[in-house]
Amino acid sequence: GAVVSQHPSWVICKSGTSVKIECRSLDFQATTMFWYRQFPKQSLMLMATSNEGSKATYEQGVEKDKFLINHASLTLSTLTVTSAHPEDSSFYICSARRNEQYFGPGTRLTVT
Amino acid sequence: AQSVTQLGSHVSVSEGALVLLRCNYSSSVPPYLFWYVQYPNQGLQLLLKYTSAATLVKGINGFEAEFKKSETSFHLTKPSAHMSDAAEYFCAVSDGQGGSEKLVFGKGTKLTVNP
């Protein structure tokens, strides 16, 4: 139990376009999900906390208008990178909270 | 604010040798501490966690870690390394209940296991 999926697993998009990443808790309901960003050979940095039915809480320095988070149901949170630029290329990982955080497999975004 | 320091970004051991990955933390409240493993292009898998119960915590795959408050450390060990242990390891700290709250991660240690 406690499986979290992400879709897509990797995506390539052109600069200026938007891309949506989905995070799903497959066998449990999660009122809270977290979005992390991981640069190559670096640690995970928390971007935002996604709460079902309410606005996400963003960490300092994260542009909320650029990284749109929607947590419309108890099993799905989405992260939309708007007007993507090459510097947004990264590995994005979500986690869903039950009694602890369960992590998804990650999405590799490459912006060309 | 909480923080985690992992000494050694890269550790290399021989198969069958002891694995020791170091983690020191800083926290103004009693911490909850975690070790995660990440294989290439994958998410994180929880190895073990300390949540104020026993100071010696046993996890999956033969790993264990000891919480030492006096040293503010939570080092990860395994008596005998296996080739499949080669991965990136992250130490993390949380001030919430069992890691359900915000996690702060260390920079990670890449473990290489030589045959």
PDB file of C-alpha atoms in Angstrom:
ATOM      1  CA  GLY A   1       0.000   0.000   0.000  1.00  0.00           C
ATOM      2  CA  ALA A   2       0.829   3.732  -0.048  1.00  0.00           C
ATOM      3  CA  VAL A   3       1.769   4.009  -3.701  1.00  0.00           C
ATOM      4  CA  VAL A   4       2.251   7.391  -5.338  1.00  0.00           C
ATOM      5  CA  SER A   5       2.501   7.833  -9.089  1.00  0.00           C
ATOM      6  CA  GLN A   6       3.586  10.720 -11.253  1.00  0.00           C
ATOM      7  CA  HIS A   7       2.792  11.424 -14.862  1.00  0.00           C
ATOM      8  CA  PRO A   8       4.586  11.926 -17.100  1.00  0.00           C
ATOM      9  CA  SER A   9       7.854  10.362 -16.026  1.00  0.00           C
ATOM     10  CA  TRP A  10       9.709  12.642 -18.388  1.00  0.00           C
ATOM     11  CA  VAL A  11       8.749  15.510 -20.646  1.00  0.00           C
ATOM     12  CA  ILE A  12      10.483  17.785 -23.095  1.00  0.00           C
ATOM     13  CA  CYS A  13       8.898  21.107 -23.916  1.00  0.00           C
ATOM     14  CA  LYS A  14       9.839  24.240 -25.757  1.00  0.00           C
ATOM     15  CA  SER A  15      10.694  27.464 -24.016  1.00  0.00           C
ATOM     16  CA  GLY A  16       7.617  29.573 -23.398  1.00  0.00           C
ATOM     17  CA  THR A  17       5.146  26.714 -23.247  1.00  0.00           C
ATOM     18  CA  SER A  18       3.440  25.296 -20.165  1.00  0.00           C
ATOM     19  CA  VAL A  19       3.623  21.760 -18.876  1.00  0.00           C
ATOM     20  CA  LYS A  20       1.486  19.954 -16.325  1.00  0.00           C
ATOM     21  CA  ILE A  21       2.730  17.223 -14.003  1.00  0.00           C
ATOM     22  CA  GLU A  22       0.305  14.971 -12.139  1.00  0.00           C
ATOM     23  CA  CYS A  23       0.805  13.362  -8.755  1.00  0.00           C
ATOM     24  CA  ARG A  24      -1.618  10.657  -7.666  1.00  0.00           C
ATOM     25  CA  SER A  25      -1.987   8.644  -4.509  1.00  0.00           C
ATOM     26  CA  LEU A  26      -3.186   5.319  -5.857  1.00  0.00           C
ATOM     27  CA  ASP A  27      -4.403   3.474  -2.784  1.00  0.00           C
ATOM     28  CA  PHE A  28      -4.999   6.137  -0.154  1.00  0.00           C
ATOM     29  CA  GLN A  29      -6.430   9.584   0.205  1.00  0.00           C
ATOM     30  CA  ALA A  30      -4.079  12.448   0.842  1.00  0.00           C
ATOM     31  CA  THR A  31      -5.272  15.808   2.032  1.00  0.00           C
ATOM     32  CA  THR A  32      -1.722  17.070   1.769  1.00  0.00           C
ATOM     33  CA  MET A  33       0.843  16.571  -0.944  1.00  0.00           C
ATOM     34  CA  PHE A  34       4.270  18.125  -1.290  1.00  0.00           C
ATOM     35  CA  TRP A  35       6.178  19.193  -4.396  1.00  0.00           C
ATOM     36  CA  TYR A  36       9.967  19.074  -4.457  1.00  0.00           C
ATOM     37  CA  ARG A  37      12.544  20.073  -7.003  1.00  0.00           C
ATOM     38  CA  GLN A  38      15.878  18.370  -7.397  1.00  0.00           C
ATOM     39  CA  PHE A  39      18.734  19.757  -9.469  1.00  0.00           C
ATOM     40  CA  PRO A  40      21.385  17.362 -10.785  1.00  0.00           C
ATOM     41  CA  LYS A  41      23.537  15.951  -8.011  1.00  0.00           C
ATOM     42  CA  GLN A  42      21.772  18.082  -5.429  1.00  0.00           C
ATOM     43  CA  SER A  43      19.235  17.583  -2.716  1.00  0.00           C
ATOM     44  CA  LEU A  44      15.492  17.934  -2.791  1.00  0.00           C
ATOM     45  CA  MET A  45      14.153  21.381  -2.147  1.00  0.00           C
ATOM     46  CA  LEU A  46      10.566  21.781  -1.034  1.00  0.00           C
ATOM     47  CA  MET A  47       8.690  24.028  -3.423  1.00  0.00           C
ATOM     48  CA  ALA A  48       5.202  24.004  -1.974  1.00  0.00           C
ATOM     49  CA  THR A  49       2.671  22.208   0.166  1.00  0.00           C
ATOM     50  CA  SER A  50      -0.506  21.325  -1.655  1.00  0.00           C
ATOM     51  CA  ASN A  51      -3.699  21.126   0.408  1.00  0.00           C
ATOM     52  CA  GLU A  52      -6.879  19.604  -0.963  1.00  0.00           C
ATOM     53  CA  GLY A  53      -9.551  22.207  -1.524  1.00  0.00           C
ATOM     54  CA  SER A  54      -7.413  25.186  -0.621  1.00  0.00           C
ATOM     55  CA  LYS A  55      -4.524  27.229  -1.912  1.00  0.00           C
ATOM     56  CA  ALA A  56      -1.045  25.811  -1.887  1.00  0.00           C
ATOM     57  CA  THR A  57       1.565  27.139   0.500  1.00  0.00           C
ATOM     58  CA  TYR A  58       4.734  28.110  -1.330  1.00  0.00           C
ATOM     59  CA  GLU A  59       8.229  28.177   0.099  1.00  0.00           C
ATOM     60  CA  GLN A  60      10.189  31.376   0.101  1.00  0.00           C
ATOM     61  CA  GLY A  61      11.625  32.171  -3.287  1.00  0.00           C
ATOM     62  CA  VAL A  62       9.221  29.988  -5.268  1.00  0.00           C
ATOM     63  CA  GLU A  63       7.129  31.938  -7.764  1.00  0.00           C
ATOM     64  CA  LYS A  64       3.509  30.954  -7.222  1.00  0.00           C
ATOM     65  CA  ASP A  65       2.439  32.398 -10.573  1.00  0.00           C
ATOM     66  CA  LYS A  66       5.004  30.328 -12.372  1.00  0.00           C
ATOM     67  CA  PHE A  67       4.464  27.060 -10.548  1.00  0.00           C
ATOM     68  CA  LEU A  68       0.707  26.609 -10.336  1.00  0.00           C
ATOM     69  CA  ILE A  69      -0.508  23.918  -7.971  1.00  0.00           C
ATOM     70  CA  ASN A  70      -3.999  22.488  -7.925  1.00  0.00           C
ATOM     71  CA  HIS A  71      -5.176  19.856  -5.449  1.00  0.00           C
ATOM     72  CA  ALA A  72      -8.700  19.288  -6.644  1.00  0.00           C
ATOM     73  CA  SER A  73      -9.264  15.855  -5.130  1.00  0.00           C
ATOM     74  CA  LEU A  74      -7.971  13.708  -2.317  1.00  0.00           C
ATOM     75  CA  THR A  75      -5.908  11.639  -4.727  1.00  0.00           C
ATOM     76  CA  LEU A  76      -4.626  14.141  -7.263  1.00  0.00           C
ATOM     77  CA  SER A  77      -2.388  17.190  -7.182  1.00  0.00           C
ATOM     78  CA  THR A  78      -1.028  18.875 -10.287  1.00  0.00           C
ATOM     79  CA  LEU A  79       1.942  21.149 -10.808  1.00  0.00           C
ATOM     80  CA  THR A  80       1.878  23.348 -13.890  1.00  0.00           C
ATOM     81  CA  VAL A  81       5.075  25.049 -14.934  1.00  0.00           C
ATOM     82  CA  THR A  82       3.956  28.095 -16.876  1.00  0.00           C
ATOM     83  CA  SER A  83       6.016  29.819 -19.563  1.00  0.00           C
ATOM     84  CA  ALA A  84       8.806  27.354 -19.020  1.00  0.00           C
ATOM     85  CA  HIS A  85      12.418  28.365 -19.494  1.00  0.00           C
ATOM     86  CA  PRO A  86      15.571  26.243 -19.719  1.00  0.00           C
ATOM     87  CA  GLU A  87      16.417  27.066 -16.110  1.00  0.00           C
ATOM     88  CA  ASP A  88      13.201  25.282 -15.088  1.00  0.00           C
ATOM     89  CA  SER A  89      14.688  22.026 -16.326  1.00  0.00           C
ATOM     90  CA  SER A  90      14.878  19.782 -13.301  1.00  0.00           C
ATOM     91  CA  PHE A  91      13.612  16.626 -11.620  1.00  0.00           C
ATOM     92  CA  TYR A  92      10.289  17.251  -9.903  1.00  0.00           C
ATOM     93  CA  ILE A  93       9.186  14.863  -7.164  1.00  0.00           C
ATOM     94  CA  CYS A  94       5.919  14.828  -5.281  1.00  0.00           C
ATOM     95  CA  SER A  95       4.989  13.148  -2.056  1.00  0.00           C
ATOM     96  CA  ALA A  96       1.628  12.365  -0.518  1.00  0.00           C
ATOM     97  CA  ARG A  97       1.037  12.424   3.208  1.00  0.00           C
ATOM     98  CA  ARG A  98      -0.639   9.684   5.146  1.00  0.00           C
ATOM     99  CA  ASN A  99       1.093   8.889   8.433  1.00  0.00           C
ATOM    100  CA  GLU A 100       4.325   9.806   6.701  1.00  0.00           C
ATOM    101  CA  GLN A 101       5.320  11.074   3.287  1.00  0.00           C
ATOM    102  CA  TYR A 102       5.268   8.636   0.393  1.00  0.00           C
ATOM    103  CA  PHE A 103       7.201   9.746  -2.647  1.00  0.00           C
ATOM    104  CA  GLY A 104       6.399   9.481  -6.307  1.00  0.00           C
ATOM    105  CA  PRO A 105       8.972   8.303  -8.856  1.00  0.00           C
ATOM    106  CA  GLY A 106       9.627  11.812 -10.146  1.00  0.00           C
ATOM    107  CA  THR A 107       9.234  13.680 -13.427  1.00  0.00           C
ATOM    108  CA  ARG A 108      12.199  14.869 -15.413  1.00  0.00           C
ATOM    109  CA  LEU A 109      11.452  18.120 -17.205  1.00  0.00           C
ATOM    110  CA  THR A 110      13.694  19.375 -19.981  1.00  0.00           C
ATOM    111  CA  VAL A 111      12.981  22.773 -21.486  1.00  0.00           C
ATOM    112  CA  THR A 112      14.634  23.449 -24.810  1.00  0.00           C
TER     113      THR A 112
ATOM    114  CA  ALA B   1      15.316  26.596  11.512  1.00  0.00           C
ATOM    115  CA  GLN B   2      16.261  23.027  10.924  1.00  0.00           C
ATOM    116  CA  SER B   3      19.160  21.821   8.842  1.00  0.00           C
ATOM    117  CA  VAL B   4      20.974  18.643   7.936  1.00  0.00           C
ATOM    118  CA  THR B   5      24.622  18.153   7.088  1.00  0.00           C
ATOM    119  CA  GLN B   6      25.810  15.022   5.363  1.00  0.00           C
ATOM    120  CA  LEU B   7      29.573  14.637   5.547  1.00  0.00           C
ATOM    121  CA  GLY B   8      30.952  13.226   2.348  1.00  0.00           C
ATOM    122  CA  SER B   9      29.132  13.669  -0.908  1.00  0.00           C
ATOM    123  CA  HIS B  10      30.623  10.434  -2.168  1.00  0.00           C
ATOM    124  CA  VAL B  11      31.492   7.258  -0.261  1.00  0.00           C
ATOM    125  CA  SER B  12      33.068   4.220  -1.843  1.00  0.00           C
ATOM    126  CA  VAL B  13      33.278   0.808  -0.175  1.00  0.00           C
ATOM    127  CA  SER B  14      34.096  -2.728  -1.208  1.00  0.00           C
ATOM    128  CA  GLU B  15      31.406  -5.352  -1.353  1.00  0.00           C
ATOM    129  CA  GLY B  16      31.100  -6.920   2.076  1.00  0.00           C
ATOM    130  CA  ALA B  17      32.642  -3.956   3.878  1.00  0.00           C
ATOM    131  CA  LEU B  18      31.007  -1.767   6.491  1.00  0.00           C
ATOM    132  CA  VAL B  19      28.898   1.114   5.220  1.00  0.00           C
ATOM    133  CA  LEU B  20      28.922   4.326   7.275  1.00  0.00           C
ATOM    134  CA  LEU B  21      27.097   7.398   6.018  1.00  0.00           C
ATOM    135  CA  ARG B  22      27.247  10.424   8.286  1.00  0.00           C
ATOM    136  CA  CYS B  23      24.455  12.822   9.122  1.00  0.00           C
ATOM    137  CA  ASN B  24      24.388  15.683  11.613  1.00  0.00           C
ATOM    138  CA  TYR B  25      21.335  17.778  12.251  1.00  0.00           C
ATOM    139  CA  SER B  26      20.364  21.067  13.768  1.00  0.00           C
ATOM    140  CA  SER B  27      16.954  21.530  15.312  1.00  0.00           C
ATOM    141  CA  SER B  28      15.470  23.778  17.964  1.00  0.00           C
ATOM    142  CA  VAL B  29      12.861  21.171  18.846  1.00  0.00           C
ATOM    143  CA  PRO B  30      13.099  17.411  19.346  1.00  0.00           C
ATOM    144  CA  PRO B  31      13.652  16.195  15.814  1.00  0.00           C
ATOM    145  CA  TYR B  32      12.243  13.419  13.743  1.00  0.00           C
ATOM    146  CA  LEU B  33      15.014  12.018  11.564  1.00  0.00           C
ATOM    147  CA  PHE B  34      14.917   9.975   8.405  1.00  0.00           C
ATOM    148  CA  TRP B  35      17.119   8.229   5.914  1.00  0.00           C
ATOM    149  CA  TYR B  36      15.931   7.816   2.341  1.00  0.00           C
ATOM    150  CA  VAL B  37      17.492   6.011  -0.602  1.00  0.00           C
ATOM    151  CA  GLN B  38      17.184   7.144  -4.203  1.00  0.00           C
ATOM    152  CA  TYR B  39      18.082   5.041  -7.204  1.00  0.00           C
ATOM    153  CA  PRO B  40      18.806   6.801 -10.526  1.00  0.00           C
ATOM    154  CA  ASN B  41      15.815   8.605 -11.985  1.00  0.00           C
ATOM    155  CA  GLN B  42      13.530   7.355  -9.252  1.00  0.00           C
ATOM    156  CA  GLY B  43      11.776   8.809  -6.253  1.00  0.00           C
ATOM    157  CA  LEU B  44      12.757   8.323  -2.644  1.00  0.00           C
ATOM    158  CA  GLN B  45      12.261   5.217  -0.567  1.00  0.00           C
ATOM    159  CA  LEU B  46      12.227   5.400   3.208  1.00  0.00           C
ATOM    160  CA  LEU B  47      14.970   3.305   4.808  1.00  0.00           C
ATOM    161  CA  LEU B  48      14.245   4.112   8.437  1.00  0.00           C
ATOM    162  CA  LYS B  49      13.080   6.843  10.764  1.00  0.00           C
ATOM    163  CA  TYR B  50      13.634   8.021  14.318  1.00  0.00           C
ATOM    164  CA  THR B  51      10.587   9.379  16.098  1.00  0.00           C
ATOM    165  CA  SER B  52      11.728   9.674  19.724  1.00  0.00           C
ATOM    166  CA  ALA B  53      11.374   6.036  20.643  1.00  0.00           C
ATOM    167  CA  ALA B  54      14.422   3.730  20.617  1.00  0.00           C
ATOM    168  CA  THR B  55      17.652   5.512  19.751  1.00  0.00           C
ATOM    169  CA  LEU B  56      18.876   2.598  17.630  1.00  0.00           C
ATOM    170  CA  VAL B  57      16.598   2.282  14.658  1.00  0.00           C
ATOM    171  CA  LYS B  58      16.550  -0.677  12.323  1.00  0.00           C
ATOM    172  CA  GLY B  59      15.390  -0.242   8.771  1.00  0.00           C
ATOM    173  CA  ILE B  60      15.003  -2.144   5.574  1.00  0.00           C
ATOM    174  CA  ASN B  61      17.759  -3.912   3.648  1.00  0.00           C
ATOM    175  CA  GLY B  62      19.908  -4.402   6.753  1.00  0.00           C
ATOM    176  CA  PHE B  63      20.460  -0.715   7.454  1.00  0.00           C
ATOM    177  CA  GLU B  64      20.318   0.846  10.887  1.00  0.00           C
ATOM    178  CA  ALA B  65      20.973   4.242  12.404  1.00  0.00           C
ATOM    179  CA  GLU B  66      21.641   5.507  15.897  1.00  0.00           C
ATOM    180  CA  PHE B  67      20.298   8.773  17.241  1.00  0.00           C
ATOM    181  CA  LYS B  68      22.879  10.514  19.435  1.00  0.00           C
ATOM    182  CA  LYS B  69      21.496  13.675  20.921  1.00  0.00           C
ATOM    183  CA  SER B  70      24.797  14.722  22.501  1.00  0.00           C
ATOM    184  CA  GLU B  71      26.461  14.594  19.100  1.00  0.00           C
ATOM    185  CA  THR B  72      23.391  15.747  17.127  1.00  0.00           C
ATOM    186  CA  SER B  73      24.060  12.851  14.812  1.00  0.00           C
ATOM    187  CA  PHE B  74      22.074  10.161  13.057  1.00  0.00           C
ATOM    188  CA  HIS B  75      24.625   8.124  11.127  1.00  0.00           C
ATOM    189  CA  LEU B  76      23.507   5.295   8.855  1.00  0.00           C
ATOM    190  CA  THR B  77      25.329   1.956   8.933  1.00  0.00           C
ATOM    191  CA  LYS B  78      25.195  -1.452   7.357  1.00  0.00           C
ATOM    192  CA  PRO B  79      27.606  -4.215   8.410  1.00  0.00           C
ATOM    193  CA  SER B  80      28.175  -5.661   4.965  1.00  0.00           C
ATOM    194  CA  ALA B  81      27.681  -3.754   1.722  1.00  0.00           C
ATOM    195  CA  HIS B  82      25.981  -5.344  -1.247  1.00  0.00           C
ATOM    196  CA  MET B  83      26.259  -4.266  -4.854  1.00  0.00           C
ATOM    197  CA  SER B  84      22.563  -3.401  -4.836  1.00  0.00           C
ATOM    198  CA  ASP B  85      23.198  -0.794  -2.120  1.00  0.00           C
ATOM    199  CA  ALA B  86      24.810   1.524  -4.647  1.00  0.00           C
ATOM    200  CA  ALA B  87      22.551   4.576  -4.702  1.00  0.00           C
ATOM    201  CA  GLU B  88      22.125   8.103  -3.367  1.00  0.00           C
ATOM    202  CA  TYR B  89      21.243   8.409   0.304  1.00  0.00           C
ATOM    203  CA  PHE B  90      19.537  11.386   1.886  1.00  0.00           C
ATOM    204  CA  CYS B  91      19.201  12.259   5.531  1.00  0.00           C
ATOM    205  CA  ALA B  92      16.227  14.433   6.454  1.00  0.00           C
ATOM    206  CA  VAL B  93      14.802  16.152   9.518  1.00  0.00           C
ATOM    207  CA  SER B  94      11.271  17.145  10.404  1.00  0.00           C
ATOM    208  CA  ASP B  95       9.710  18.808  13.400  1.00  0.00           C
ATOM    209  CA  GLY B  96       6.333  17.319  12.641  1.00  0.00           C
ATOM    210  CA  GLN B  97       4.718  14.087  13.563  1.00  0.00           C
ATOM    211  CA  GLY B  98       6.621  11.235  12.011  1.00  0.00           C
ATOM    212  CA  GLY B  99       7.608  13.093   8.880  1.00  0.00           C
ATOM    213  CA  SER B 100       4.145  14.059   7.844  1.00  0.00           C
ATOM    214  CA  GLU B 101       5.172  17.661   7.986  1.00  0.00           C
ATOM    215  CA  LYS B 102       7.819  19.553   6.089  1.00  0.00           C
ATOM    216  CA  LEU B 103      11.057  17.664   5.497  1.00  0.00           C
ATOM    217  CA  VAL B 104      14.447  19.321   5.225  1.00  0.00           C
ATOM    218  CA  PHE B 105      16.957  17.220   3.332  1.00  0.00           C
ATOM    219  CA  GLY B 106      20.710  17.019   3.387  1.00  0.00           C
ATOM    220  CA  LYS B 107      22.679  17.274   0.158  1.00  0.00           C
ATOM    221  CA  GLY B 108      22.935  13.532  -0.179  1.00  0.00           C
ATOM    222  CA  THR B 109      25.731  10.967  -0.233  1.00  0.00           C
ATOM    223  CA  LYS B 110      26.360   8.816  -3.246  1.00  0.00           C
ATOM    224  CA  LEU B 111      27.385   5.321  -2.246  1.00  0.00           C
ATOM    225  CA  THR B 112      29.498   3.275  -4.638  1.00  0.00           C
ATOM    226  CA  VAL B 113      30.070  -0.413  -3.951  1.00  0.00           C
ATOM    227  CA  ASN B 114      33.080  -1.967  -5.602  1.00  0.00           C
ATOM    228  CA  PRO B 115      33.210  -5.690  -6.398  1.00  0.00           C
TER     229      PRO B 115
END
